[in-house]
XYZ file of C-alpha atoms in Angstrom:
417
model
C -7.925 45.666 20.939
C -4.908 43.450 21.512
C -6.604 41.733 24.454
C -9.693 40.979 22.369
C -7.546 39.457 19.603
C -5.764 37.291 22.182
C -9.093 36.102 23.599
C -10.316 35.154 20.110
C -6.987 33.401 19.492
C -7.459 31.372 22.677
C -10.995 30.325 21.679
C -9.787 29.347 18.202
C -6.907 27.428 19.738
C -9.191 25.390 21.926
C -11.776 24.726 19.222
C -9.099 23.660 16.790
C -7.823 20.921 19.055
C -11.202 20.022 20.557
C -12.295 18.887 17.074
C -9.164 16.818 16.476
C -10.076 13.350 15.190
C -8.597 9.970 16.035
C -7.758 10.970 19.630
C -9.938 9.743 22.466
C -11.473 12.228 24.909
C -9.369 11.219 27.931
C -6.089 11.546 26.033
C -7.108 14.895 24.514
C -8.041 16.357 27.936
C -4.737 15.098 29.354
C -2.739 16.683 26.518
C -4.550 20.003 26.821
C -3.987 20.112 30.589
C -0.315 19.190 30.205
C 0.167 21.900 27.580
C -1.370 24.548 29.858
C 0.828 23.403 32.726
C 3.968 23.632 30.580
C 3.180 27.301 29.885
C 2.408 27.974 33.574
C 5.797 26.524 34.563
C 7.549 28.848 32.109
C 5.678 31.889 33.486
C 5.607 31.150 37.228
C 8.429 28.637 37.645
C 5.981 26.009 38.988
C 2.503 24.671 38.291
C 2.075 22.835 41.616
C -0.421 25.335 43.041
C -2.569 25.577 39.890
C -5.771 23.713 39.073
C -6.386 23.285 35.341
C -9.924 22.256 34.383
C -10.595 21.372 30.735
C -14.214 21.300 29.579
C -14.203 19.436 26.216
C -18.008 19.467 25.939
C -18.232 23.250 26.323
C -15.072 23.832 24.341
C -13.350 25.920 27.030
C -11.078 25.696 30.077
C -10.542 27.200 33.519
C -7.322 27.834 35.427
C -7.224 28.566 39.169
C -4.185 29.631 41.213
C -4.152 28.612 44.876
C -2.189 30.855 47.272
C -1.794 30.953 51.053
C -2.803 34.155 52.874
C 0.111 35.634 54.900
C 0.427 38.805 56.923
C 1.249 42.013 55.057
C 4.964 42.311 54.378
C 5.619 38.564 54.809
C 5.092 37.468 51.168
C 8.187 35.411 50.237
C 6.812 33.764 47.098
C 4.277 35.803 45.145
C 3.213 32.762 43.152
C 2.257 30.712 46.210
C 1.495 33.420 48.766
C -0.775 36.495 48.918
C -0.832 39.307 51.466
C -3.849 39.658 53.745
C -4.727 43.049 52.243
C -4.687 41.697 48.644
C -6.655 38.627 49.703
C -9.346 40.746 51.340
C -9.714 42.693 48.086
C -10.942 39.404 46.594
C -13.086 38.396 49.582
C -13.303 40.695 52.687
C -13.494 37.817 55.170
C -10.212 36.096 54.263
C -7.797 35.549 57.208
C -4.106 34.642 57.530
C -3.538 30.912 57.023
C -6.433 30.407 54.664
C -6.082 29.386 51.018
C -7.223 31.698 48.246
C -8.349 30.121 44.984
C -8.382 32.732 42.241
C -9.383 32.227 38.599
C -6.596 33.136 36.173
C -7.283 34.961 32.900
C -4.869 33.217 30.537
C -5.083 36.018 27.973
C -3.417 38.374 30.471
C -0.209 36.384 30.072
C 0.234 37.968 26.658
C 0.659 36.994 23.047
C 3.894 35.067 23.647
C 2.255 32.730 26.178
C -0.646 32.035 23.826
C 1.726 31.380 20.941
C 3.746 29.070 23.172
C 0.582 27.186 24.090
C -0.457 26.810 20.448
C 2.965 25.465 19.475
C 3.013 23.014 22.387
C -0.490 21.812 21.591
C 0.214 21.508 17.870
C 3.329 19.442 18.523
C 1.630 17.074 20.975
C -1.549 16.682 18.925
C 0.468 15.928 15.770
C 2.454 13.320 17.667
C -0.741 11.723 18.975
C -2.354 11.769 15.526
C 0.696 10.048 14.070
C 0.595 7.411 16.808
C -3.119 6.909 16.244
C -2.717 6.547 12.472
C 0.161 4.079 12.814
C -1.656 2.000 15.443
C -4.805 1.925 13.298
C -3.037 0.494 10.245
C 0.067 -1.359 11.484
C -1.812 -4.661 11.888
C -3.949 -4.263 8.767
C -1.319 -4.960 6.102
C -2.897 -7.258 3.510
C -6.439 -5.997 4.080
C -8.594 -4.115 1.575
C -9.419 -0.493 2.393
C -11.758 1.965 0.675
C -10.922 5.646 0.410
C -11.737 8.818 -1.435
C -9.384 10.240 -4.046
C -8.302 13.593 -2.645
C -5.356 14.695 -4.781
C -3.580 13.362 -7.861
C 0.081 13.879 -8.662
C 2.377 12.472 -11.303
C 4.003 9.924 -9.003
C 1.214 9.141 -6.541
C -2.421 9.572 -5.605
C -3.466 10.856 -2.192
C -6.424 8.946 -0.753
C -8.283 9.773 2.480
C -10.166 7.230 4.580
C -13.427 7.784 6.448
C -11.529 9.506 9.287
C -9.653 11.802 6.904
C -6.358 9.946 7.349
C -3.998 10.295 4.389
C -3.088 7.142 2.452
C -0.655 6.986 -0.475
C -1.149 5.037 -3.714
C 2.201 5.245 -5.589
C 2.359 5.134 -9.396
C 4.110 1.749 -9.255
C 1.165 0.290 -7.311
C -1.479 1.591 -9.733
C -2.932 -0.505 -12.543
C -1.596 1.124 -15.757
C -5.092 1.768 -17.098
C -6.404 3.182 -13.808
C -7.956 6.632 -14.165
C -8.842 8.617 -11.056
C -11.176 11.526 -10.427
C -11.156 13.650 -7.315
C -13.906 12.620 -4.926
C -14.419 9.096 -6.294
C -14.111 6.064 -4.010
C -11.438 3.488 -4.804
C -10.387 0.190 -3.265
C -6.850 -1.014 -2.691
C -4.901 -3.283 -0.399
C -2.810 -1.974 2.492
C 0.597 -2.847 1.100
C 3.036 -1.365 3.601
C 2.965 0.657 6.841
C 6.102 2.521 7.939
C 6.753 4.875 10.844
C 10.160 6.493 10.386
C 10.778 9.352 12.830
C 7.164 9.070 14.026
C 5.983 9.983 10.543
C 3.665 7.131 9.530
C 3.094 6.345 5.867
C 0.312 4.053 4.715
C 1.157 2.689 1.257
C -1.634 1.174 -0.828
C -1.468 -1.177 -3.814
C -3.829 -2.219 -6.587
C -1.212 -4.296 -8.439
C -0.371 -6.749 -5.653
C -1.435 -10.377 -6.255
C -2.820 -10.231 -2.715
C -5.320 -7.570 -3.814
C -6.713 -10.000 -6.372
C -6.784 -12.754 -3.744
C -8.728 -10.588 -1.268
C -11.240 -9.638 -3.978
C -11.669 -13.310 -4.801
C -12.153 -14.216 -1.125
C -14.924 -11.634 -0.892
C -16.747 -13.147 -3.895
C -16.248 -16.864 -3.183
C -17.728 -18.051 0.153
C -16.028 -21.447 -0.212
C -12.622 -19.765 0.192
C -13.653 -18.066 3.449
C -15.154 -21.347 4.647
C -11.794 -23.068 4.082
C -13.162 -25.448 1.447
C -11.058 -23.911 -1.330
C -7.503 -22.597 -1.033
C -5.835 -20.045 -3.299
C -2.404 -21.605 -3.789
C -0.692 -19.188 -6.186
C -1.399 -16.028 -8.157
C 0.492 -14.451 -11.059
C -0.565 -11.036 -12.370
C 0.261 -8.641 -15.135
C -1.897 -5.848 -13.661
C -4.665 -4.639 -15.941
C -3.785 -7.259 -18.577
C -4.136 -10.824 -17.372
C -3.859 -13.002 -14.287
C -3.587 -16.712 -13.541
C -4.839 -18.189 -10.277
C -4.164 -21.727 -9.047
C -6.799 -23.045 -6.634
C -7.271 -26.291 -4.756
C -10.356 -27.872 -3.182
C -10.346 -29.734 0.134
C -13.759 -31.215 -0.624
C -14.028 -33.716 -3.496
C -17.596 -32.597 -4.161
C -16.497 -29.046 -4.946
C -14.999 -28.022 -8.278
C -12.619 -25.204 -7.214
C -12.380 -23.651 -10.680
C -16.147 -23.650 -11.195
C -16.757 -22.257 -7.707
C -14.304 -19.390 -8.257
C -15.551 -18.485 -11.713
C -19.245 -18.840 -10.885
C -22.177 -19.476 -13.202
C -21.390 -17.783 -16.522
C -18.459 -16.050 -14.819
C -20.720 -14.272 -12.316
C -18.193 -14.402 -9.485
C -15.297 -12.951 -11.430
C -17.204 -10.290 -13.405
C -17.017 -7.772 -10.568
C -13.333 -8.494 -9.996
C -12.555 -8.076 -13.687
C -14.272 -4.664 -13.682
C -12.457 -3.617 -10.497
C -9.128 -4.529 -12.122
C -9.749 -2.571 -15.355
C -10.870 -5.607 -17.395
C -7.927 -7.775 -16.347
C -8.564 -11.247 -17.806
C -8.560 -13.925 -15.108
C -7.658 -17.569 -15.736
C -8.422 -20.003 -12.911
C -6.734 -23.418 -12.952
C -6.585 -26.457 -10.690
C -3.433 -26.573 -8.574
C -1.392 -29.766 -8.450
C 1.923 -30.726 -6.847
C 2.795 -32.622 -10.048
C 5.190 -30.159 -11.722
C 4.651 -31.355 -15.298
C 0.883 -31.293 -14.951
C 0.971 -27.900 -13.233
C 3.053 -26.375 -16.049
C 0.729 -27.970 -18.599
C -2.305 -26.401 -16.894
C -0.538 -23.061 -16.467
C 0.012 -22.835 -20.244
C -3.726 -23.183 -20.891
C -5.425 -22.704 -23.332
C -2.525 -24.277 -25.259
C -2.380 -28.098 -25.385
C 1.078 -29.427 -24.506
C 2.475 -32.504 -26.267
C 5.412 -33.236 -23.943
C 7.545 -31.620 -21.249
C 11.165 -32.063 -20.126
C 11.861 -30.866 -16.571
C 15.181 -29.692 -15.119
C 14.257 -29.498 -11.426
C 17.710 -28.400 -10.249
C 17.687 -25.267 -12.422
C 13.888 -24.977 -12.374
C 13.632 -25.021 -16.147
C 11.087 -26.675 -18.410
C 11.231 -27.453 -22.142
C 7.718 -27.636 -23.520
C 6.953 -29.157 -26.914
C 3.752 -28.350 -28.784
C 2.208 -28.802 -32.176
C 2.886 -25.800 -34.442
C -0.692 -24.509 -34.188
C -0.507 -24.528 -30.359
C 2.699 -22.496 -30.013
C 1.111 -19.068 -30.438
C -1.547 -19.972 -27.829
C 1.145 -21.015 -25.352
C 3.083 -17.801 -25.844
C 0.066 -15.501 -25.917
C -0.199 -11.917 -27.121
C 3.057 -10.123 -26.346
C 4.355 -13.267 -24.630
C 1.850 -12.694 -21.796
C 0.650 -16.289 -21.398
C 4.091 -17.850 -21.110
C 5.284 -15.085 -18.749
C 2.362 -15.652 -16.396
C 2.817 -19.435 -16.580
C 6.480 -18.997 -15.598
C 5.527 -16.679 -12.727
C 2.833 -19.076 -11.504
C 4.927 -22.249 -11.646
C 8.237 -20.536 -10.778
C 9.865 -22.386 -13.667
C 11.621 -20.880 -16.688
C 9.610 -22.223 -19.605
C 11.011 -22.604 -23.119
C 8.508 -23.451 -25.842
C 9.392 -25.532 -28.921
C 7.478 -26.680 -31.990
C 7.427 -30.426 -32.505
C 9.591 -31.521 -35.427
C 9.033 -34.802 -37.294
C 11.940 -37.219 -37.858
C 11.960 -36.528 -41.589
C 12.202 -32.793 -40.936
C 14.995 -33.327 -38.397
C 17.026 -35.357 -40.911
C 16.980 -32.447 -43.354
C 18.214 -29.924 -40.763
C 21.284 -27.672 -41.220
C 23.730 -26.421 -38.564
C 23.670 -22.667 -37.953
C 27.390 -22.281 -38.566
C 26.794 -23.050 -42.243
C 24.966 -19.703 -42.574
C 27.998 -17.640 -41.493
C 28.188 -16.069 -44.963
C 24.698 -14.540 -44.566
C 24.423 -14.106 -40.773
C 27.060 -12.423 -38.581
C 28.960 -14.888 -36.398
C 28.143 -13.000 -33.167
C 24.442 -13.416 -33.936
C 24.911 -17.142 -34.548
C 26.845 -17.433 -31.261
C 24.086 -15.586 -29.381
C 21.474 -18.006 -30.701
C 23.633 -21.056 -30.003
C 24.095 -19.673 -26.479
C 20.453 -20.411 -25.699
C 20.718 -24.018 -26.898
C 19.650 -23.678 -30.538
C 22.254 -25.159 -32.899
C 20.325 -25.864 -36.095
C 18.254 -23.918 -38.573
C 15.012 -25.771 -37.856
C 15.504 -25.450 -34.095
C 15.604 -21.664 -34.584
C 12.657 -21.636 -37.000
C 10.589 -23.728 -34.577
C 11.496 -21.583 -31.581
C 9.129 -18.713 -30.713
C 10.187 -15.359 -32.160
C 9.699 -13.717 -28.757
C 12.067 -16.212 -27.156
C 14.791 -15.413 -29.683
C 14.401 -11.700 -28.967
C 14.423 -12.019 -25.182
C 16.707 -14.990 -24.491
C 19.296 -14.306 -27.200
C 19.045 -10.567 -26.504
C 18.644 -9.644 -30.176
C 16.806 -6.781 -31.862
C 13.506 -7.614 -33.561
C 14.892 -6.650 -36.974
C 17.870 -8.962 -36.435
C 15.660 -11.925 -35.500
C 13.381 -11.319 -38.477
C 16.413 -11.258 -40.800
C 17.743 -14.524 -39.344
C 14.354 -16.240 -39.720
C 14.028 -14.974 -43.290
C 17.452 -16.386 -44.241
C 16.821 -19.752 -42.583
C 13.298 -20.223 -43.965
C 14.507 -19.389 -47.470
C 16.841 -22.394 -47.259
C 13.920 -24.808 -46.936
C 11.531 -23.233 -49.432
């Protein structure tokens, strides 16, 4: 019974590794042969006189031991020599000096040998699979890959490619509104490939600006043809994105080409990115003009640039301020990310209004001094300067609570009513 179990174990062992993916036939045969030889060395002390034949197509193997026939009583090495009497039991016409090739039944070596073989094979195959996975993806960083959702956890999603390789989509690289179902196909960009201790990890991303760029390249032939260049991208994944494009052909409108007729070229991208709104603008090296375009749809009245500190003061008509800031401050954040300038937005104030202004320090009886100092710390010294500044800017830049800012604005506005 034990022998039968060992035989079955050997067949299972071979089948298991015969079906291993991602490893070419030649390498697999070599690994199997090497693993058998390692076990033979442990049993016999040497594998020099053994022939190991692996048959990957049939799913089996053959091992032959070659020994020299010597006279009875002259056997010095039982592994490499066989007595004439024992040789003639195999074939009656064997003579001294001839070589005997005898097939070896591996299962006769016992359970320990088979277990040793399985462990050796498992170790080598795993190492080869890791090498294969790493080599497949190491030069593909920045490319889009499709995979099937296999498992979902709190911190990451496990995705498998068409060869059953495991890819990881961390929570931080998922669009917040993404919802996954096991078995569905998703697309992402290959964000990072690591191989610490020969343990490759393929990290995917759906939040990377490069993912949006690759999707755009797939939809806009002019980009692939080199007629249009994507200069910069700023994204708030799942919410909104701004893309700056430039045309190298005067006859081509880069914005129109990227958006397509009635938005046809971006519709698919918007759906892929969970309805992320996409603004496409013309790139320019003129900083003021670029900032002005980045703040679209708001219309800018004037801009002051501090190139050394990469800051911009933008002045707009009162009705344009909310457009420049956007819902939740999204528009101004994306414009800052796209232009790489810190943008402060101000309402335009007429000369007559400026003459009637009041310094903040005069409100010390109604507003705590530390609050006044915090507001003055961001360059706002007068009541109207604070009133005309965006509420979101006061909260973020002055680092004040919403309730505090609302109280300050209420006090200051009351003075002019």
